[in-house]
Amino acid sequence: MTMSRNIIPELQQEHSNILHYWIDNMQDEKQGGFYGARDCKGNLVDNAPKGAILNGRMLWSFSSGYRVFGKPEYKEAADRVFDYIVNFFYDKKNGGFYWSLNADGSPLDTKKQAYAEGFIIYGLSEYYRATGNQKAIELAEQTYHLIEKHYRDSKDGGYIEALTADWQPIADVRLSDKEDNSPKTMNTHLHIIEPYVNLYRAKPSPELKESISHLLYIFTEKIIDAETGHFNLFFDMDWTVKSNIDSYGHDIEGAWLLYEAAEEIKDEAWMDKVRPMAKRLVDITLNEGLHNGNSIFYEKIGDHLDTDKHWWPQAETLCGLADTWRLTHDQRYLDILYAVWDYIKAHLSAPRAKGEWIWRVDKDGNDVYTDEVAGFWKCPYHNSRAMLEVLHRL
């Protein structure tokens, strides 16, 4: 059935709810910046560490909110997190940004994870777009050059995962203890191309365009599985695949981010190449991961299907559907988008979280009371961005 709905006011209100949750509940008035975590019931986690990923994502979220809606409280929050990143996360000796800090702002883990450096670029470039702050764009460009110098593999292409504070090799390169200790991953490459594209928006250069083109080559030739159409996730240095996981959230997130990259650098050849691959990633996600026409499962490892429904894949599904509808004008994608949005409102955008989304529900939509509402990996980036991206496309 063809539906025509105006969900724009709902998306705008949801965006406001999410950002105001963080403004109202996460500002650390004692030790500066923002708190590290709130537990599954919304209680403050005493002395939780503060992560570079969380802070980079918050900087992007508040900055983009201010750029789009102009609310002064968003700029105040963006200013706060920017100052904290510069004063505490930034490695004044070696450049780059520490992985994590103690609650009091002292360094905890000083490694330099390419994924986290990328998110700092994402936040800094968006803060510059929103405010014109020159220090932000200078730091973003410096960090871009550090990634290109220390992480880019001149032999086999792509980027390695992690280094020490002074850019030396490190044994454990994993983002978390749940992951394979592989020197290259899809996830890091996705979250390098994403900030590179935003930096290109803020301050384009031929060098940056080449880096984005290189990343598009890596995705289309090394990461996307030509047979299945899915992303492969973990690799050796020579791009030998080391995983058998289909991550539905990453597939559909990557679909719109990769096409956005080709579009942003205005490269018709890349747009023509990426467009069918992106649509295939979306269609595979719908064919294999969509449940009851209104939500997607988490992932498939071998033959085992994880049927939990996490907050961020639902948010990225909205983006992927909106972008595919924009490119194809096929009403089916819009109809599913409406259904997923209704599911989010019913099951994830819950009153218990006071504006934020809960982490996940099970197959039947029941809350899983174990995961934090806010924390190292749980932030306002996926869901507030989904509101902005869908608003932009609708």
XYZ file of C-alpha atoms in Angstrom:
394
model
C 0.000 0.000 0.000
C 1.353 3.423 -0.914
C 1.527 5.716 2.088
C 2.058 9.423 2.199
C 2.962 10.655 5.664
C 4.524 13.775 7.060
C 6.906 12.521 9.744
C 9.117 15.628 9.602
C 7.752 17.191 12.842
C 8.277 13.854 14.629
C 11.879 13.598 13.440
C 12.591 17.174 14.491
C 11.143 16.543 17.948
C 13.072 13.298 18.323
C 16.322 15.047 17.420
C 15.608 17.640 20.093
C 14.776 14.938 22.667
C 18.055 13.111 22.044
C 20.343 16.126 22.278
C 18.552 17.542 25.296
C 18.978 14.210 27.106
C 22.740 14.659 26.839
C 22.635 18.323 27.778
C 20.400 17.640 30.794
C 21.905 14.376 32.051
C 25.519 14.038 30.944
C 27.372 17.296 31.693
C 30.065 16.712 34.313
C 30.029 19.875 36.401
C 32.652 18.571 38.851
C 35.434 17.267 36.609
C 34.651 18.929 33.291
C 33.312 17.802 29.951
C 30.695 15.068 29.965
C 30.241 11.998 32.137
C 31.532 8.672 30.873
C 28.388 6.565 31.338
C 24.903 6.011 32.692
C 23.784 2.428 33.285
C 20.807 0.529 31.876
C 18.466 2.244 34.352
C 19.896 5.680 33.685
C 21.931 5.860 36.895
C 25.263 7.665 36.768
C 28.273 5.309 36.693
C 30.757 6.736 39.162
C 34.214 7.383 37.737
C 33.428 5.835 34.354
C 36.277 6.445 31.896
C 35.805 9.054 29.180
C 36.354 7.833 25.628
C 37.668 9.629 22.551
C 34.999 7.979 20.406
C 32.186 9.202 22.656
C 33.585 12.734 22.759
C 34.247 12.937 19.021
C 30.718 11.730 18.347
C 29.220 14.183 20.843
C 31.116 17.036 19.198
C 29.692 16.021 15.831
C 26.161 15.635 17.253
C 25.966 19.000 19.015
C 27.743 20.800 16.157
C 25.469 19.381 13.462
C 22.441 20.175 15.604
C 23.588 23.756 15.956
C 24.415 24.051 12.254
C 20.939 22.834 11.228
C 18.689 24.287 13.940
C 20.747 27.151 15.393
C 19.758 26.487 19.009
C 22.204 28.237 21.365
C 22.201 25.361 23.866
C 23.627 23.106 21.150
C 26.502 25.513 20.561
C 27.164 25.713 24.308
C 27.367 21.917 24.481
C 29.573 21.767 21.371
C 31.886 24.422 22.842
C 32.096 22.424 26.065
C 33.074 19.147 24.428
C 35.467 20.883 21.995
C 37.317 22.542 24.869
C 37.518 19.232 26.731
C 38.885 17.359 23.709
C 41.557 20.007 23.111
C 42.582 20.315 26.766
C 42.478 16.657 27.818
C 42.336 14.181 24.903
C 44.878 15.928 22.684
C 48.439 14.578 22.948
C 50.446 17.799 23.025
C 53.755 15.947 22.587
C 52.987 13.560 19.710
C 49.791 14.907 18.191
C 46.627 12.868 17.850
C 44.199 11.941 20.598
C 44.295 9.426 23.448
C 41.895 6.479 23.398
C 40.538 7.084 26.916
C 40.845 9.187 30.053
C 40.052 8.614 33.696
C 37.009 10.451 35.005
C 39.265 13.262 36.279
C 40.723 13.829 32.792
C 44.092 12.146 33.328
C 45.245 9.769 30.550
C 44.051 6.176 30.965
C 44.847 4.407 27.675
C 47.146 6.474 25.477
C 47.036 4.284 22.349
C 46.011 5.900 19.067
C 43.193 3.940 17.429
C 42.604 5.034 13.818
C 38.841 4.622 14.367
C 38.881 7.117 17.263
C 41.187 9.568 15.478
C 38.655 9.489 12.647
C 35.758 10.366 14.914
C 37.688 13.283 16.343
C 38.145 14.555 12.748
C 34.409 14.042 12.212
C 33.577 16.165 15.246
C 36.202 18.848 14.611
C 35.229 19.306 10.965
C 31.544 19.590 11.867
C 32.327 22.049 14.679
C 34.181 24.154 12.123
C 31.243 23.959 9.705
C 28.893 25.097 12.469
C 31.024 27.783 14.131
C 33.927 28.681 11.847
C 36.408 27.882 14.640
C 39.868 27.945 13.012
C 41.609 25.849 15.672
C 39.103 23.064 14.994
C 39.815 22.880 11.271
C 43.573 23.116 11.859
C 43.443 20.188 14.303
C 41.225 18.205 11.936
C 43.689 18.677 9.077
C 46.665 17.840 11.311
C 44.967 14.603 12.392
C 44.136 13.716 8.785
C 47.826 14.065 7.877
C 48.826 11.930 10.883
C 46.468 9.147 9.759
C 47.836 9.304 6.226
C 51.431 9.263 7.499
C 51.210 6.562 10.153
C 48.258 4.295 9.290
C 48.017 4.138 5.511
C 49.522 0.941 4.056
C 51.622 1.867 1.035
C 52.077 -1.792 0.083
C 48.603 -3.363 0.137
C 46.400 -0.298 0.517
C 43.989 0.744 3.198
C 44.692 1.618 6.828
C 45.944 -0.290 9.869
C 44.046 -0.271 13.141
C 46.140 1.111 15.983
C 49.501 2.384 17.209
C 51.040 3.513 20.491
C 50.933 7.123 21.670
C 54.166 7.840 19.764
C 53.043 6.037 16.593
C 54.839 2.715 17.146
C 53.400 -0.786 16.461
C 51.143 -2.243 19.159
C 50.274 -5.912 19.742
C 46.564 -5.608 20.546
C 44.891 -3.473 17.872
C 41.274 -4.353 18.700
C 38.558 -1.774 19.217
C 37.083 -3.984 21.953
C 37.618 -7.415 23.469
C 34.663 -8.708 21.432
C 36.576 -8.361 18.165
C 39.202 -10.264 16.229
C 42.739 -8.893 16.620
C 43.099 -8.164 12.899
C 45.364 -5.448 11.463
C 42.621 -4.175 9.116
C 38.851 -3.989 9.565
C 35.835 -2.822 7.624
C 34.616 -0.788 10.601
C 37.707 1.384 10.833
C 37.732 2.030 7.079
C 34.046 3.031 7.201
C 34.763 5.493 9.987
C 37.782 6.928 8.201
C 35.956 7.623 4.943
C 33.064 9.193 6.881
C 35.187 11.914 8.570
C 37.308 12.407 5.467
C 34.140 13.236 3.537
C 33.017 15.680 6.215
C 36.463 17.282 6.256
C 36.230 17.571 2.461
C 32.898 19.383 2.879
C 34.529 21.783 5.297
C 37.780 22.336 3.409
C 38.237 20.416 0.141
C 41.680 19.631 -1.249
C 43.067 17.422 -4.053
C 44.986 15.344 -1.485
C 41.844 14.651 0.535
C 39.932 13.776 -2.633
C 42.628 11.218 -3.480
C 42.329 9.683 0.000
C 38.550 9.366 -0.389
C 38.950 7.809 -3.847
C 41.473 5.360 -2.401
C 39.000 4.367 0.295
C 36.251 3.862 -2.291
C 38.657 1.556 -4.156
C 39.359 -0.398 -0.958
C 35.640 -0.831 -0.273
C 34.655 -1.844 -3.786
C 37.658 -4.101 -4.475
C 38.644 -5.480 -1.047
C 35.862 -5.132 1.521
C 32.593 -5.757 -0.347
C 32.247 -9.484 -1.033
C 31.632 -9.797 -4.780
C 29.707 -13.042 -4.301
C 27.445 -12.256 -1.359
C 27.299 -8.443 -1.642
C 27.941 -8.090 2.121
C 30.858 -6.334 3.767
C 33.583 -8.643 4.996
C 34.664 -7.413 8.426
C 38.196 -8.530 9.387
C 41.357 -8.883 7.296
C 45.065 -9.642 7.346
C 47.465 -7.024 5.999
C 47.154 -8.474 2.471
C 43.311 -8.361 2.667
C 42.869 -12.085 3.303
C 39.381 -12.330 4.871
C 39.336 -13.479 8.511
C 35.625 -13.412 9.348
C 32.268 -14.956 8.469
C 29.973 -12.295 9.932
C 27.179 -10.483 8.124
C 26.544 -7.232 9.991
C 23.224 -5.856 8.769
C 23.652 -2.478 10.452
C 27.066 -1.926 8.916
C 25.895 -3.050 5.475
C 23.074 -0.526 5.341
C 25.123 2.215 7.020
C 27.921 1.696 4.534
C 25.512 1.831 1.611
C 24.581 5.468 2.101
C 27.999 6.578 3.414
C 29.858 5.205 0.378
C 27.494 6.765 -2.123
C 27.653 10.018 -0.182
C 31.469 9.904 -0.513
C 31.339 9.464 -4.292
C 28.716 12.203 -4.542
C 30.617 14.641 -2.329
C 33.804 14.485 -4.405
C 31.630 14.834 -7.535
C 33.223 11.837 -9.235
C 30.745 10.489 -11.810
C 32.745 7.291 -12.351
C 32.694 6.469 -8.654
C 29.010 7.383 -8.382
C 28.173 5.003 -11.236
C 30.235 2.220 -9.668
C 29.059 2.632 -6.086
C 25.338 3.228 -6.762
C 24.408 -0.408 -7.642
C 26.657 -1.761 -4.885
C 24.964 0.504 -2.341
C 21.497 -0.529 -3.477
C 22.532 -4.181 -3.249
C 23.743 -3.662 0.339
C 20.359 -2.180 1.246
C 18.390 -4.896 -0.559
C 20.429 -7.681 1.065
C 19.817 -6.150 4.483
C 16.071 -6.086 3.807
C 16.006 -9.579 2.298
C 18.023 -11.256 5.048
C 17.728 -9.057 8.137
C 14.308 -7.398 8.025
C 11.839 -8.850 10.550
C 8.083 -8.283 10.408
C 8.687 -5.558 7.835
C 9.615 -3.033 10.517
C 13.021 -3.732 12.139
C 16.316 -5.454 11.389
C 18.162 -8.155 13.247
C 21.675 -7.502 14.539
C 23.962 -9.875 12.639
C 24.601 -13.389 11.368
C 27.758 -15.272 12.405
C 28.102 -18.366 10.261
C 24.709 -20.043 10.555
C 23.752 -18.327 13.822
C 21.342 -15.387 13.544
C 21.448 -12.833 16.362
C 17.825 -11.707 16.465
C 18.240 -8.856 18.943
C 17.431 -5.423 17.561
C 20.030 -2.850 18.570
C 19.395 0.889 18.462
C 22.064 1.868 15.963
C 21.202 -0.544 13.098
C 17.590 0.676 13.221
C 18.838 4.273 12.978
C 21.127 3.433 10.049
C 18.273 1.564 8.349
C 16.324 4.825 8.277
C 19.278 6.523 6.543
C 19.824 3.711 4.050
C 16.132 3.542 3.148
C 15.824 7.316 2.763
C 18.865 7.449 0.500
C 17.756 4.521 -1.656
C 14.295 6.061 -1.996
C 15.955 9.354 -3.016
C 17.923 7.595 -5.766
C 15.237 5.175 -7.015
C 11.901 6.891 -6.182
C 10.668 3.389 -5.276
C 7.825 3.821 -2.760
C 8.648 0.464 -1.144
C 11.714 1.919 0.557
C 9.682 4.800 1.946
C 6.976 2.439 3.211
C 9.549 0.356 5.088
C 11.128 3.541 6.441
C 7.788 4.558 7.960
C 7.398 1.092 9.498
C 10.904 1.140 10.999
C 10.287 4.625 12.390
C 7.084 3.421 14.050
C 8.995 0.463 15.515
C 11.679 2.776 16.918
C 9.042 4.976 18.535
C 7.307 1.969 20.069
C 10.337 0.006 21.313
C 13.587 2.002 21.406
C 12.714 5.659 21.904
C 11.393 4.682 25.287
C 10.194 6.893 28.164
C 12.583 4.985 30.461
C 15.533 6.530 28.635
C 14.120 10.071 29.077
C 14.866 11.069 25.504
C 17.753 8.778 24.574
C 17.129 5.405 22.956
C 17.580 2.159 24.817
C 20.366 -0.106 23.551
C 18.380 -3.083 22.279
C 15.261 -5.196 22.447
C 14.802 -8.888 21.710
C 13.118 -10.416 18.676
C 9.659 -9.744 20.146
C 10.374 -6.168 21.139
C 11.018 -6.794 24.841
C 13.641 -4.601 26.484
C 16.999 -6.222 27.284
C 17.912 -4.680 30.654
C 21.688 -5.033 30.546
C 23.182 -2.308 28.375
C 23.983 1.268 29.294
C 21.796 4.137 28.124
C 24.875 6.316 27.631
C 28.533 5.402 27.599
C 31.782 4.632 25.810
C 29.928 3.165 22.798
C 26.462 4.629 23.355
C 26.079 8.213 22.262
C 23.781 10.637 20.401
C 25.500 10.136 17.039
C 23.678 7.315 15.200
C 20.179 8.358 16.199
C 20.500 12.162 16.050
C 22.269 11.797 12.699
C 19.488 9.570 11.382
C 16.970 12.285 12.185
C 19.043 14.861 10.266
C 19.802 12.592 7.306
C 16.172 11.547 6.836
C 14.964 15.140 7.266
C 17.478 16.220 4.623
C 16.290 13.580 2.149
C 12.560 13.982 2.785
